[in-house]
PDB file of C-alpha atoms and ligand atoms in Angstrom:
ATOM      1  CA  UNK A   1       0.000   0.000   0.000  1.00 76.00           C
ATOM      2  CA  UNK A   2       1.570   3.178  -0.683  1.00 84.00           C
ATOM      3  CA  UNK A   3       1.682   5.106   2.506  1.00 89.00           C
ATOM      4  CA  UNK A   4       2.010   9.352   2.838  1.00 91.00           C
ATOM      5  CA  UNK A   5       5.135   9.985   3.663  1.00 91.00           C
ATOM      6  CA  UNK A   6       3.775  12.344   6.485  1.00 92.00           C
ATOM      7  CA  UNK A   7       2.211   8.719   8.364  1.00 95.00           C
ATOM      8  CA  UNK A   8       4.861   6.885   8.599  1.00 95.00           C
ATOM      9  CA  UNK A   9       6.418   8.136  11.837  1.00 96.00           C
ATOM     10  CA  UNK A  10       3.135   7.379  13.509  1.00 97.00           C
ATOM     11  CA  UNK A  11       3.651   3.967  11.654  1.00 97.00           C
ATOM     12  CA  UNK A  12       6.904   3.374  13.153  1.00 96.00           C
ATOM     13  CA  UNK A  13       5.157   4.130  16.370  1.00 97.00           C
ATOM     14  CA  UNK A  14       2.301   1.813  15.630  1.00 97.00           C
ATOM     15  CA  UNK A  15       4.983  -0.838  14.389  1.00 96.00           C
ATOM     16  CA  UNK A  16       7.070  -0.611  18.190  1.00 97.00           C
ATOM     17  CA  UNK A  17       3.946  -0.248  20.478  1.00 98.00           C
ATOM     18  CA  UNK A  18       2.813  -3.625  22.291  1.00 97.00           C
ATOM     19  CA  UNK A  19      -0.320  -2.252  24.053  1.00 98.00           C
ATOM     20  CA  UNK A  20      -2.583   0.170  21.823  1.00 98.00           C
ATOM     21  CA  UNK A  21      -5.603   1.128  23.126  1.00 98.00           C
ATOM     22  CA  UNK A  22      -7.844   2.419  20.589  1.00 98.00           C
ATOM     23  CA  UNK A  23     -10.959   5.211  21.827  1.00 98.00           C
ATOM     24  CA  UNK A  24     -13.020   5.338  18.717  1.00 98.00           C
ATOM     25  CA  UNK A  25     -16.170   7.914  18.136  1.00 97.00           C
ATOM     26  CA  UNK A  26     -19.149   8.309  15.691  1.00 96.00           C
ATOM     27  CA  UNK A  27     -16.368   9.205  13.180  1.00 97.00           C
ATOM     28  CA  UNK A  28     -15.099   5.843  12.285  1.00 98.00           C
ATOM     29  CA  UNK A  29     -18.773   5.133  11.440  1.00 98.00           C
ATOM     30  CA  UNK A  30     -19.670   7.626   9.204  1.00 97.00           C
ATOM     31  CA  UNK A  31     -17.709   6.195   6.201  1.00 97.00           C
ATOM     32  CA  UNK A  32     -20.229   2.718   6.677  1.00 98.00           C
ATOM     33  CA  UNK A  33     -23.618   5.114   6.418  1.00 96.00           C
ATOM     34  CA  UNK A  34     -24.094   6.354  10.285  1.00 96.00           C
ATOM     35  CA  UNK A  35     -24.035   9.887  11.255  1.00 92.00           C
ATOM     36  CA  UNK A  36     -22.074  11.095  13.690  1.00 91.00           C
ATOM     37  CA  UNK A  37     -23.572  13.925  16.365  1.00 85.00           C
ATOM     38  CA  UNK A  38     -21.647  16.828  15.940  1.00 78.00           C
ATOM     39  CA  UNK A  39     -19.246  16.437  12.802  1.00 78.00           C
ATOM     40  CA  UNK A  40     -20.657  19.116   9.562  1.00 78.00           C
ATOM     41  CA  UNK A  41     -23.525  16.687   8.608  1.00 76.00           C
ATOM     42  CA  UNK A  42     -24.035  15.237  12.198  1.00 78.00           C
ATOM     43  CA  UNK A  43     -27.793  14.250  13.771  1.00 75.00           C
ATOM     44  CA  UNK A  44     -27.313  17.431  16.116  1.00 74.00           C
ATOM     45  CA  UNK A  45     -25.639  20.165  13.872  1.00 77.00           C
ATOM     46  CA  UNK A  46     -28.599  19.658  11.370  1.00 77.00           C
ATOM     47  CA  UNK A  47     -31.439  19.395  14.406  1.00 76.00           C
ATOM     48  CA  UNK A  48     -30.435  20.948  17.708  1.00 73.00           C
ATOM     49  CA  UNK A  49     -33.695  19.803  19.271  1.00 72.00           C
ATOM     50  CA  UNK A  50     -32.633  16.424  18.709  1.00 74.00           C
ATOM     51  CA  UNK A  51     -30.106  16.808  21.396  1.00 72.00           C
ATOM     52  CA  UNK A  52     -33.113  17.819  23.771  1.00 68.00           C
ATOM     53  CA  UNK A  53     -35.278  14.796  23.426  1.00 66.00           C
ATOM     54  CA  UNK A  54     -32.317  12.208  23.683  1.00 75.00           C
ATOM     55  CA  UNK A  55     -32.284  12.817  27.813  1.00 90.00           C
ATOM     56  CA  UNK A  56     -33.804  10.035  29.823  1.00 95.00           C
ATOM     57  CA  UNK A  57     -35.857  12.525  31.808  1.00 94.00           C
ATOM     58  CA  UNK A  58     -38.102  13.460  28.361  1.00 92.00           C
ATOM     59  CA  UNK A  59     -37.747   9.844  27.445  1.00 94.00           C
ATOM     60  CA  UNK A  60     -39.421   8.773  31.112  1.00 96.00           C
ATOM     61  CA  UNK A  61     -41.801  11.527  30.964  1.00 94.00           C
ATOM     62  CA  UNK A  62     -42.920  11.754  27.542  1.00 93.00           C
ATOM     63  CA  UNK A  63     -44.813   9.228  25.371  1.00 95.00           C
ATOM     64  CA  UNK A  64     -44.618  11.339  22.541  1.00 92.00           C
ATOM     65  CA  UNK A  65     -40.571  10.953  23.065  1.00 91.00           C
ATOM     66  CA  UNK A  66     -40.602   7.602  23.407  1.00 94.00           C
ATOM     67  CA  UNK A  67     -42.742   6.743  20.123  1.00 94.00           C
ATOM     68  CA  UNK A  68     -40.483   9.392  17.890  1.00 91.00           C
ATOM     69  CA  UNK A  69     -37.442   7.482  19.607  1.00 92.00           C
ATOM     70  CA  UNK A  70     -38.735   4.226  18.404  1.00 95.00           C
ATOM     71  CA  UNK A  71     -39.775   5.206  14.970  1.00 94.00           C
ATOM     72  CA  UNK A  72     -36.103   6.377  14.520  1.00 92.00           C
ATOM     73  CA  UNK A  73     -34.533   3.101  16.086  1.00 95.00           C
ATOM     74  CA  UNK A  74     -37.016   1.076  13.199  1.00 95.00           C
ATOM     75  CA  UNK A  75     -35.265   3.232  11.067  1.00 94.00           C
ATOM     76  CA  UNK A  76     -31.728   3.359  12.165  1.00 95.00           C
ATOM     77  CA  UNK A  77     -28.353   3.317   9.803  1.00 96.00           C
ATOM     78  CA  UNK A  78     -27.213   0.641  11.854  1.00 97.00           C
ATOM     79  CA  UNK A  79     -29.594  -2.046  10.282  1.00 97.00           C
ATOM     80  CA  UNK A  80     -27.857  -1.983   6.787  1.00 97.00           C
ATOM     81  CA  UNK A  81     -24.375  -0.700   7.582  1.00 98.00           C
ATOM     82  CA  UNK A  82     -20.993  -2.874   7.082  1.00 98.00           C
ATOM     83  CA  UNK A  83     -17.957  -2.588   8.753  1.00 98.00           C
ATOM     84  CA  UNK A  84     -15.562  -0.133   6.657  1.00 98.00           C
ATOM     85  CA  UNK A  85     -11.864   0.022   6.093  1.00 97.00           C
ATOM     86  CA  UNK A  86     -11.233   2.174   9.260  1.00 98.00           C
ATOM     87  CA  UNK A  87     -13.145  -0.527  11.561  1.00 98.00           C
ATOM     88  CA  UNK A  88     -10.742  -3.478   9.386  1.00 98.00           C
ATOM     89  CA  UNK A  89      -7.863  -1.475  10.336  1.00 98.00           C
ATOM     90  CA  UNK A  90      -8.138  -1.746  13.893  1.00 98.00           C
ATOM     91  CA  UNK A  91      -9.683  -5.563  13.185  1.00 98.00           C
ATOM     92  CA  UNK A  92      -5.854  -5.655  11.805  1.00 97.00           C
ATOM     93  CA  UNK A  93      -4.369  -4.379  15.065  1.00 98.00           C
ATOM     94  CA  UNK A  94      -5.901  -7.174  17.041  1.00 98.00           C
ATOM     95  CA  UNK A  95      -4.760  -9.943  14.721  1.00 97.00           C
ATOM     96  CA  UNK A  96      -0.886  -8.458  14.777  1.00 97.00           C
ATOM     97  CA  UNK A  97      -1.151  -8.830  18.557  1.00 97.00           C
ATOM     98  CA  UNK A  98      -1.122  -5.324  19.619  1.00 98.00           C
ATOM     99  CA  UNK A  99      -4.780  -4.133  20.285  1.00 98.00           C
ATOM    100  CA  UNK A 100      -4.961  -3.681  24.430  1.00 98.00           C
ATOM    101  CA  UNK A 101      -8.361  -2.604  24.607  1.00 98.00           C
ATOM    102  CA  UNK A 102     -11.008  -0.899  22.252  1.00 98.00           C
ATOM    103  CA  UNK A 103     -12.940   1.822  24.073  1.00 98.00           C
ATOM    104  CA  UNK A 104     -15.371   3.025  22.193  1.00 98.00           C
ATOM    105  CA  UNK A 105     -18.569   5.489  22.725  1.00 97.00           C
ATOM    106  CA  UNK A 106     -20.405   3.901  19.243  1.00 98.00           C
ATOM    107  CA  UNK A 107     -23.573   1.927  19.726  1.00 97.00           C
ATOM    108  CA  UNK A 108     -23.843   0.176  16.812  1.00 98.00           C
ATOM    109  CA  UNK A 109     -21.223  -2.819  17.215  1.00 98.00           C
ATOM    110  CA  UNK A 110     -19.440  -2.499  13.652  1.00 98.00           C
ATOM    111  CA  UNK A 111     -15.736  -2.981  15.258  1.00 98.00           C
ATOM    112  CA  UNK A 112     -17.268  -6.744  16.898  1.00 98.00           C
ATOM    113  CA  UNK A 113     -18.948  -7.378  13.361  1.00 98.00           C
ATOM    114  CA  UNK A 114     -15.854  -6.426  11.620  1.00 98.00           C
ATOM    115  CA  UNK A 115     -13.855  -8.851  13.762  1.00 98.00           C
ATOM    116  CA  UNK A 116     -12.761  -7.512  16.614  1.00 98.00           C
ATOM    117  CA  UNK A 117     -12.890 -10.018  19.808  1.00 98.00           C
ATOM    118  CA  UNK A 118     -15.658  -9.061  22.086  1.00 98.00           C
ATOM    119  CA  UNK A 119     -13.791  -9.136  25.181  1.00 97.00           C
ATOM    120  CA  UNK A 120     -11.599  -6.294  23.629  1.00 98.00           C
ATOM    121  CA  UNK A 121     -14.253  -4.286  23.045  1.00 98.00           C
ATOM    122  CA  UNK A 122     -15.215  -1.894  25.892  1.00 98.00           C
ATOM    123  CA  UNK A 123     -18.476  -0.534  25.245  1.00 98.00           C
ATOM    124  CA  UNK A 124     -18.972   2.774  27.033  1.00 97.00           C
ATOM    125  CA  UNK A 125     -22.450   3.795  25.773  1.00 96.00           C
ATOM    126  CA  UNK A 126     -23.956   0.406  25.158  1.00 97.00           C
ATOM    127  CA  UNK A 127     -25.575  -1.021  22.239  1.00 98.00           C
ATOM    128  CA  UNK A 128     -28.716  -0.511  19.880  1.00 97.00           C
ATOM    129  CA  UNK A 129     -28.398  -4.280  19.361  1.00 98.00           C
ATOM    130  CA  UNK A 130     -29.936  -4.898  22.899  1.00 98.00           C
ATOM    131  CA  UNK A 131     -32.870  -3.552  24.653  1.00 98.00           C
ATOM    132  CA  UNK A 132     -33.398  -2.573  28.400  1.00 98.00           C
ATOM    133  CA  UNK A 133     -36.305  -2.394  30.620  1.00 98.00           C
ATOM    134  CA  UNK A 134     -36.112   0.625  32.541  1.00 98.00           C
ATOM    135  CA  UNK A 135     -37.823  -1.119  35.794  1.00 98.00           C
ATOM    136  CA  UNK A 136     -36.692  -4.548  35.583  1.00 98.00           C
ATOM    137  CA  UNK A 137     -33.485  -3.903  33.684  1.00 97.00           C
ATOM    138  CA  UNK A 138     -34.326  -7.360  31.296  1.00 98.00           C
ATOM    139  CA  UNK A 139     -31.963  -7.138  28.295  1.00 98.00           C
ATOM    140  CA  UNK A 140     -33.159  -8.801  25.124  1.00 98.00           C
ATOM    141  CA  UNK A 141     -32.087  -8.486  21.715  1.00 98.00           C
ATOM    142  CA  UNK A 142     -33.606  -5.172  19.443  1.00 98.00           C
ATOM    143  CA  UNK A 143     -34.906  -7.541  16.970  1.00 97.00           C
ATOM    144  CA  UNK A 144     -37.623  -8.672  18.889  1.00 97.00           C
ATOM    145  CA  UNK A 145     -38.852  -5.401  19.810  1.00 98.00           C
ATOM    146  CA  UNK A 146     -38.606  -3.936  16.356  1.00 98.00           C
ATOM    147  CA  UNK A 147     -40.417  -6.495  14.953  1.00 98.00           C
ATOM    148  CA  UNK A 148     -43.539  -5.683  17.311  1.00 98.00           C
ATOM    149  CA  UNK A 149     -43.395  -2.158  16.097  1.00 97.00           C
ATOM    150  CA  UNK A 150     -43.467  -4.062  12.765  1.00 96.00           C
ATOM    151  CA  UNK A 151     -46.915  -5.582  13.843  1.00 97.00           C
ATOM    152  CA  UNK A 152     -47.946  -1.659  14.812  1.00 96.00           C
ATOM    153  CA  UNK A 153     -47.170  -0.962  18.539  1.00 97.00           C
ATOM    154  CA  UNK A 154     -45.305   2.447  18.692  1.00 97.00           C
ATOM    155  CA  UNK A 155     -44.471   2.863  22.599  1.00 97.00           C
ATOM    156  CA  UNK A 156     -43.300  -1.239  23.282  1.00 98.00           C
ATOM    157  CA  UNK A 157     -43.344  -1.913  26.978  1.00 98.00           C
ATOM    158  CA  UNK A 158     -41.322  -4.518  28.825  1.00 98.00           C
ATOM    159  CA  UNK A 159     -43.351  -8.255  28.137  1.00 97.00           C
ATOM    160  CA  UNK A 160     -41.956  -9.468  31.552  1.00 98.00           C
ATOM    161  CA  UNK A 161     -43.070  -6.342  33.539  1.00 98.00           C
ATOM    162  CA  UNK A 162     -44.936  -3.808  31.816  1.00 98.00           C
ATOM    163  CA  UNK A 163     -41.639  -0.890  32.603  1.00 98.00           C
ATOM    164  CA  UNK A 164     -40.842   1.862  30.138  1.00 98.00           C
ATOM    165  CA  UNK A 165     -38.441   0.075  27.563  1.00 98.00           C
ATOM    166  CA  UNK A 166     -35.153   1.627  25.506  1.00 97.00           C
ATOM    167  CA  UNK A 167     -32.370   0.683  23.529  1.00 97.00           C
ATOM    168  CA  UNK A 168     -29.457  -0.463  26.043  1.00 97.00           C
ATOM    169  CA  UNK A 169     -27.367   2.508  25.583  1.00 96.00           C
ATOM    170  CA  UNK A 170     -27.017   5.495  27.746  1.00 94.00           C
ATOM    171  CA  UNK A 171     -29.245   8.432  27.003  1.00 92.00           C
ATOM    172  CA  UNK A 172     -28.388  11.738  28.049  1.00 89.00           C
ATOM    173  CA  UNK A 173     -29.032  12.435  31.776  1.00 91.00           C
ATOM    174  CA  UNK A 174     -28.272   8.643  32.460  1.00 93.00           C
ATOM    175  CA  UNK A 175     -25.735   6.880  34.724  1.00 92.00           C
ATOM    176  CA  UNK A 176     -22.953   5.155  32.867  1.00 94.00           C
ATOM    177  CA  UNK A 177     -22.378   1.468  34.017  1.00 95.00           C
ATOM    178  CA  UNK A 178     -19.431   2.143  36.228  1.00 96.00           C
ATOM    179  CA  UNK A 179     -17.525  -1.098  36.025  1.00 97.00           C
ATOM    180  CA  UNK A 180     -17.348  -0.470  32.478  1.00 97.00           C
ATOM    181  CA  UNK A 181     -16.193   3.100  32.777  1.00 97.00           C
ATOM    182  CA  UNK A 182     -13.505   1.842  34.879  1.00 98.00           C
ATOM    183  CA  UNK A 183     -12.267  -0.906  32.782  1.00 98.00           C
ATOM    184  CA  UNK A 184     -11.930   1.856  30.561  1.00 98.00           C
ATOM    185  CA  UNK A 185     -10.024   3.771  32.184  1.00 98.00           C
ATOM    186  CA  UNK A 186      -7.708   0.692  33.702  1.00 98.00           C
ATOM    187  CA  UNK A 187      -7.180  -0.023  29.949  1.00 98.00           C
ATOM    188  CA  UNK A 188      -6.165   3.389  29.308  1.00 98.00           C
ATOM    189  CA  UNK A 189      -3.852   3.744  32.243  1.00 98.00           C
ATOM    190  CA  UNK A 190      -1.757   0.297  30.794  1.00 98.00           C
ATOM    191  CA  UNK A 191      -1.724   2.021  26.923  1.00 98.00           C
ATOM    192  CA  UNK A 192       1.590   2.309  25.591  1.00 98.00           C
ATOM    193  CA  UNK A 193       0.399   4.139  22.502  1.00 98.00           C
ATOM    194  CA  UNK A 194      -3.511   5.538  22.424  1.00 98.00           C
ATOM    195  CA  UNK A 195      -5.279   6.295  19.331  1.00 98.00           C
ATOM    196  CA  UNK A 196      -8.426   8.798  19.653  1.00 98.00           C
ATOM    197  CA  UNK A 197     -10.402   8.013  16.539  1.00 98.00           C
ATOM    198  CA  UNK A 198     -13.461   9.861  15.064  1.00 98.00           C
ATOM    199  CA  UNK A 199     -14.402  12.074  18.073  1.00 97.00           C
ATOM    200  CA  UNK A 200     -14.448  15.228  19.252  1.00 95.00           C
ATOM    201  CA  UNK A 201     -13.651  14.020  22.420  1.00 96.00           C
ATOM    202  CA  UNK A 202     -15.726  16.144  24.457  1.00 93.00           C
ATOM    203  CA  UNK A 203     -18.118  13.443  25.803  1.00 89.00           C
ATOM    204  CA  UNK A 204     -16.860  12.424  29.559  1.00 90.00           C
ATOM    205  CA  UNK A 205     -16.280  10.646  31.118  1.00 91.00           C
ATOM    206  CA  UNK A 206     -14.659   8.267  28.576  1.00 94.00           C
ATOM    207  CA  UNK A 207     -12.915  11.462  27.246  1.00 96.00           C
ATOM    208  CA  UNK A 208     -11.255  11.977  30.182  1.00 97.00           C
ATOM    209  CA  UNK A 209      -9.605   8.422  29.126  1.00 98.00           C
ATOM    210  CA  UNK A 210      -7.477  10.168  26.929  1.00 98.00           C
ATOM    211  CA  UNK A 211      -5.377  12.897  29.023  1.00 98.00           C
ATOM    212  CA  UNK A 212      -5.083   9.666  31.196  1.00 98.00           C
ATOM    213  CA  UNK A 213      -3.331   7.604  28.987  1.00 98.00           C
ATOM    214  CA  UNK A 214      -0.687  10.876  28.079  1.00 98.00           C
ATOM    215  CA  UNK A 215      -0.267  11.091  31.801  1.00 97.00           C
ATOM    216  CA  UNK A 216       0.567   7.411  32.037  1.00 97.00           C
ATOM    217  CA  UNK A 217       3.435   7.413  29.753  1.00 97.00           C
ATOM    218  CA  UNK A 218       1.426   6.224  26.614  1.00 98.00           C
ATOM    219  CA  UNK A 219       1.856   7.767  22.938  1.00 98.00           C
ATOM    220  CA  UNK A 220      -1.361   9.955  21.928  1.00 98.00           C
ATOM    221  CA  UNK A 221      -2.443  10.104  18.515  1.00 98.00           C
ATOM    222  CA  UNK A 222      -5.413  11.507  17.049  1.00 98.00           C
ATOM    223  CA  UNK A 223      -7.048  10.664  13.801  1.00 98.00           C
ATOM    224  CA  UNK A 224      -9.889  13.158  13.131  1.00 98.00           C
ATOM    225  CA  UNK A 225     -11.641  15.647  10.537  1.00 97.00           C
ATOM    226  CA  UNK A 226     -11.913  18.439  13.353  1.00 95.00           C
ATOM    227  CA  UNK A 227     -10.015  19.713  15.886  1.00 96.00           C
ATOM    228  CA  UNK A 228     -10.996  17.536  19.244  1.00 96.00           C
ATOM    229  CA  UNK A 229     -10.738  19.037  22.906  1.00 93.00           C
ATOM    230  CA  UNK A 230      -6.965  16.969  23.353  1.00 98.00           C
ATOM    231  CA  UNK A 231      -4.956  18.161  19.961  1.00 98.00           C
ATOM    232  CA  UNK A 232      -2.329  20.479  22.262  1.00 97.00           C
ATOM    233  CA  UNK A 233      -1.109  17.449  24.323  1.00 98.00           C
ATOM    234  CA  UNK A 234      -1.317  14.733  21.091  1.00 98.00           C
ATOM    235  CA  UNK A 235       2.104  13.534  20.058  1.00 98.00           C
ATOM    236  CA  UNK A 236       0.462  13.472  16.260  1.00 97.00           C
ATOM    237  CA  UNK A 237      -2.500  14.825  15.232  1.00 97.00           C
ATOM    238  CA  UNK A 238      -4.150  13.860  11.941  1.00 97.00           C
ATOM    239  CA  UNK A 239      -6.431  15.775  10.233  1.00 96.00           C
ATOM    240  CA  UNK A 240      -7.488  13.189   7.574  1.00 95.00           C
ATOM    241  CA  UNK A 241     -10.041  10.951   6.560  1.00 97.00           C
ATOM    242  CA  UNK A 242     -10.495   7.925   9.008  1.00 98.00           C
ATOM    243  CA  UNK A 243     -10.906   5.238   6.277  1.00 97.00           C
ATOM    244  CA  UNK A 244      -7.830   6.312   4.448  1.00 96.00           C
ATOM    245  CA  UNK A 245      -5.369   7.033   7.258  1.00 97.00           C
ATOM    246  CA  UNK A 246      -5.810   4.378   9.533  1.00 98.00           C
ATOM    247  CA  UNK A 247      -5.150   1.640   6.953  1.00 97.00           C
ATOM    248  CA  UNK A 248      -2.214   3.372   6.317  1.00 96.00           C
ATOM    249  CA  UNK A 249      -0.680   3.776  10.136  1.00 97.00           C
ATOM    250  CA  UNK A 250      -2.373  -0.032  10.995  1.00 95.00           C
ATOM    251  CA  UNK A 251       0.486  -1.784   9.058  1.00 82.00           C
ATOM    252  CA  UNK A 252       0.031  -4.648   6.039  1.00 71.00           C
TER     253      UNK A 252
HETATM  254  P1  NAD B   1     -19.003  13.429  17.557  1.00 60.21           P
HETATM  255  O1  NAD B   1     -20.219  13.444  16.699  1.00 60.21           O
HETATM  256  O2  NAD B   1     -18.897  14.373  18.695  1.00 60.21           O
HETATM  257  O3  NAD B   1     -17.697  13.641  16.691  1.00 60.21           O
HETATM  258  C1  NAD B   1     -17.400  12.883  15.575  1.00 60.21           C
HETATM  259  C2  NAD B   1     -16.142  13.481  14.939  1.00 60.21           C
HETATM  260  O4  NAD B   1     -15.738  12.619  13.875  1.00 60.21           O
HETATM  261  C3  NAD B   1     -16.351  14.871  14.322  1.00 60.21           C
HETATM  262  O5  NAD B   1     -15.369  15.764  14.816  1.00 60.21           O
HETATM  263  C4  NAD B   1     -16.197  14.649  12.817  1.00 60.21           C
HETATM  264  O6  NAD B   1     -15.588  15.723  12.160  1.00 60.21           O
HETATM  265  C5  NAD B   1     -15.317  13.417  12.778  1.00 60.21           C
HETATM  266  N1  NAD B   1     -15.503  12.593  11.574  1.00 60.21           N
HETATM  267  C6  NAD B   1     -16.667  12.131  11.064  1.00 60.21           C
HETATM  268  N2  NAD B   1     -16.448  11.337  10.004  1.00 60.21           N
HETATM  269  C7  NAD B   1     -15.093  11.323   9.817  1.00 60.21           C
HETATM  270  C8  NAD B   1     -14.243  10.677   8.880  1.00 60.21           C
HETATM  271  N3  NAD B   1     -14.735   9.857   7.934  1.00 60.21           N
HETATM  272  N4  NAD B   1     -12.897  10.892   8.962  1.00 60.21           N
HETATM  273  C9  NAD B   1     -12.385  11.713   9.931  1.00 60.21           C
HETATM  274  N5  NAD B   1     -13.163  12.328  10.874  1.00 60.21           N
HETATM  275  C10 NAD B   1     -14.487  12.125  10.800  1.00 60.21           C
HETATM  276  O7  NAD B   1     -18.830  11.945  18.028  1.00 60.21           O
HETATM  277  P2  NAD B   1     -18.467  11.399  19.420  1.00 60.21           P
HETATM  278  O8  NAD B   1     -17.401  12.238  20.045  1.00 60.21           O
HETATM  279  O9  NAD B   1     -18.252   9.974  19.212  1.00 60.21           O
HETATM  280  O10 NAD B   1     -19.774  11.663  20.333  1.00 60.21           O
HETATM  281  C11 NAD B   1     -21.054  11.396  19.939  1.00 60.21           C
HETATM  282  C12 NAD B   1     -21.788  10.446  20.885  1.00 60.21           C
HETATM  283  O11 NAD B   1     -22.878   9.951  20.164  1.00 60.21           O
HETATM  284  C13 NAD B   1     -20.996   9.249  21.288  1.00 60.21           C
HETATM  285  O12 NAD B   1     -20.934   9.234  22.646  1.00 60.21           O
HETATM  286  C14 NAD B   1     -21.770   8.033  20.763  1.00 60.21           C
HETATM  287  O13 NAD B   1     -22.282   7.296  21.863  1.00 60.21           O
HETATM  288  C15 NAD B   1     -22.942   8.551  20.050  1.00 60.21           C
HETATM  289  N6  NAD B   1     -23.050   8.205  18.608  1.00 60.21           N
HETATM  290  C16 NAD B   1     -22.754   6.943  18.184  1.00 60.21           C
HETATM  291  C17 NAD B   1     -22.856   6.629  16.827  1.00 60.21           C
HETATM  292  C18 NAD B   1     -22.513   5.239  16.373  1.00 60.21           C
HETATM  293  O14 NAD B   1     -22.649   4.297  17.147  1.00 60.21           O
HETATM  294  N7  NAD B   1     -22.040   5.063  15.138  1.00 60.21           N
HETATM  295  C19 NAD B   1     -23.262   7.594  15.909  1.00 60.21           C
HETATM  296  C20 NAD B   1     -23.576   8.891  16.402  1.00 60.21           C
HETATM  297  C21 NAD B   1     -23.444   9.172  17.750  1.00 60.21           C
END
């Protein structure tokens, strides 16, 4: 593969580190069909309101919420999308021995679909793949929920206890699942190289995985379109697009 000559120090990096730990955002997504939040042609720069009606409080309180919420899970990106070169690239990592952990704040499980071992993936923010009752806190998988919107409910409850259901990821205004948050943040402390993907890394606490990892004695690299809240402490900052860089820095 022909490489830019500007990547291949962060290549060389790649090449010597032993424990990556890659923090991936909406970004690396947008390439396979899913909008990220904030980005030029994000979900929330084209509707601020949308930001609004994503908190659980609305989502508790509000019917209306709930059955807009549902209409756009039915209709979600994440149905039809495929894995894309940036998700192979770090798929690439694992298999050369060197992925430590995969943190990542996207809900739509493209790096486990791609390849990437489960167990490597730390899911900060859940999964639309799963649902949650909000009173019992029975997980089952989307599928079975969509399908009874399919047969014309709009605001599914739980079939065990009759609770508010949601997708199992964590709405504005919700707790995060703290053992997860801290294997995070474990994993981030052991990084001798991180690489922030595809985020603006403003969302904490996972962003605060980030300065952690610097402070620790890893390597910080950052692959993104925008500037992100960590670019003046980043050994490397890349300004490119995901799905051509990182199969560049990831190695043959
Ligand atoms: P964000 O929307 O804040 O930032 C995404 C960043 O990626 C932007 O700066 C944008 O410029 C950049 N970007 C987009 N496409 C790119 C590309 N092809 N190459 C290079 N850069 C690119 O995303 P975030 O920081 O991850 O925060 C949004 C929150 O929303 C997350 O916590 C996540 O839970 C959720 N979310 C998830 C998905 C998903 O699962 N795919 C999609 C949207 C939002």
């Amino acid at each position: 593969m022909a490489i830019d000559p500007q990547l291949l120090p962060i290549r060389d990096w790649i090449d010597a580190a032993k424990r990556i730990v890659v923090l991936t955002g909406a970004g690396i997504s947008t390439d396979s069909g899913i909008p990220d939040f904030r980005g030029p042609q994000g979900v929330w720069t084209r509707n601020p309101q949308a930001e609004k009606q994503s908190t659980i409080q609305n989502y508790l309180a509000d019917p209306q919420v709930r059955r807009a919420a549902w209409q756009g899970r039915l209709d979600h990106p994440a149905w039809s999308a495929r894995p894309n070169s940036g998700h192979l690239a770090i798929v690439h990592l694992e298999r050369r021995g060197k992925l430590h952990a995969l943190i990542t704040q996207n809900i739509d499980e493209l790096h486990q679909i791609a390849g990437n071992s489960p167990d490597k993936v730390i899911e900060v923010h859940g999964t639309i793949r799963r649902t949650m009752c909000w009173s019992c806190g029975e997980r089952r998988p989307m599928e079975q929920t969509l399908q009874r919107l399919h047969e014309g409910e709009q605001d599914p409850h739980c079939l065990t206890c009759g609770g508010i259901l949601k997708s199992d990821t964590i709405s504005f205004g919700q707790a995060l699942v703290p053992q997860v948050i801290d294997r995070a943040m474990r994993a981030a402390a052991q990084a001798d190289l991180m690489l922030a993907i595809g985020s603006t890394l403003q969302v904490y606490p996972v962003a605060g995985a980030v300065p952690l990892a610097r402070e620790s004695g890893a390597k910080l690299v950052i692959v993104n379109a925008q500037p992100t809240a960590f670019d003046d402490i980043a050994d490397a900052v890349i300004n490119g697009s995901i799905g051509e860089v990182l199969p560049q820095i990831c190695g043959d």
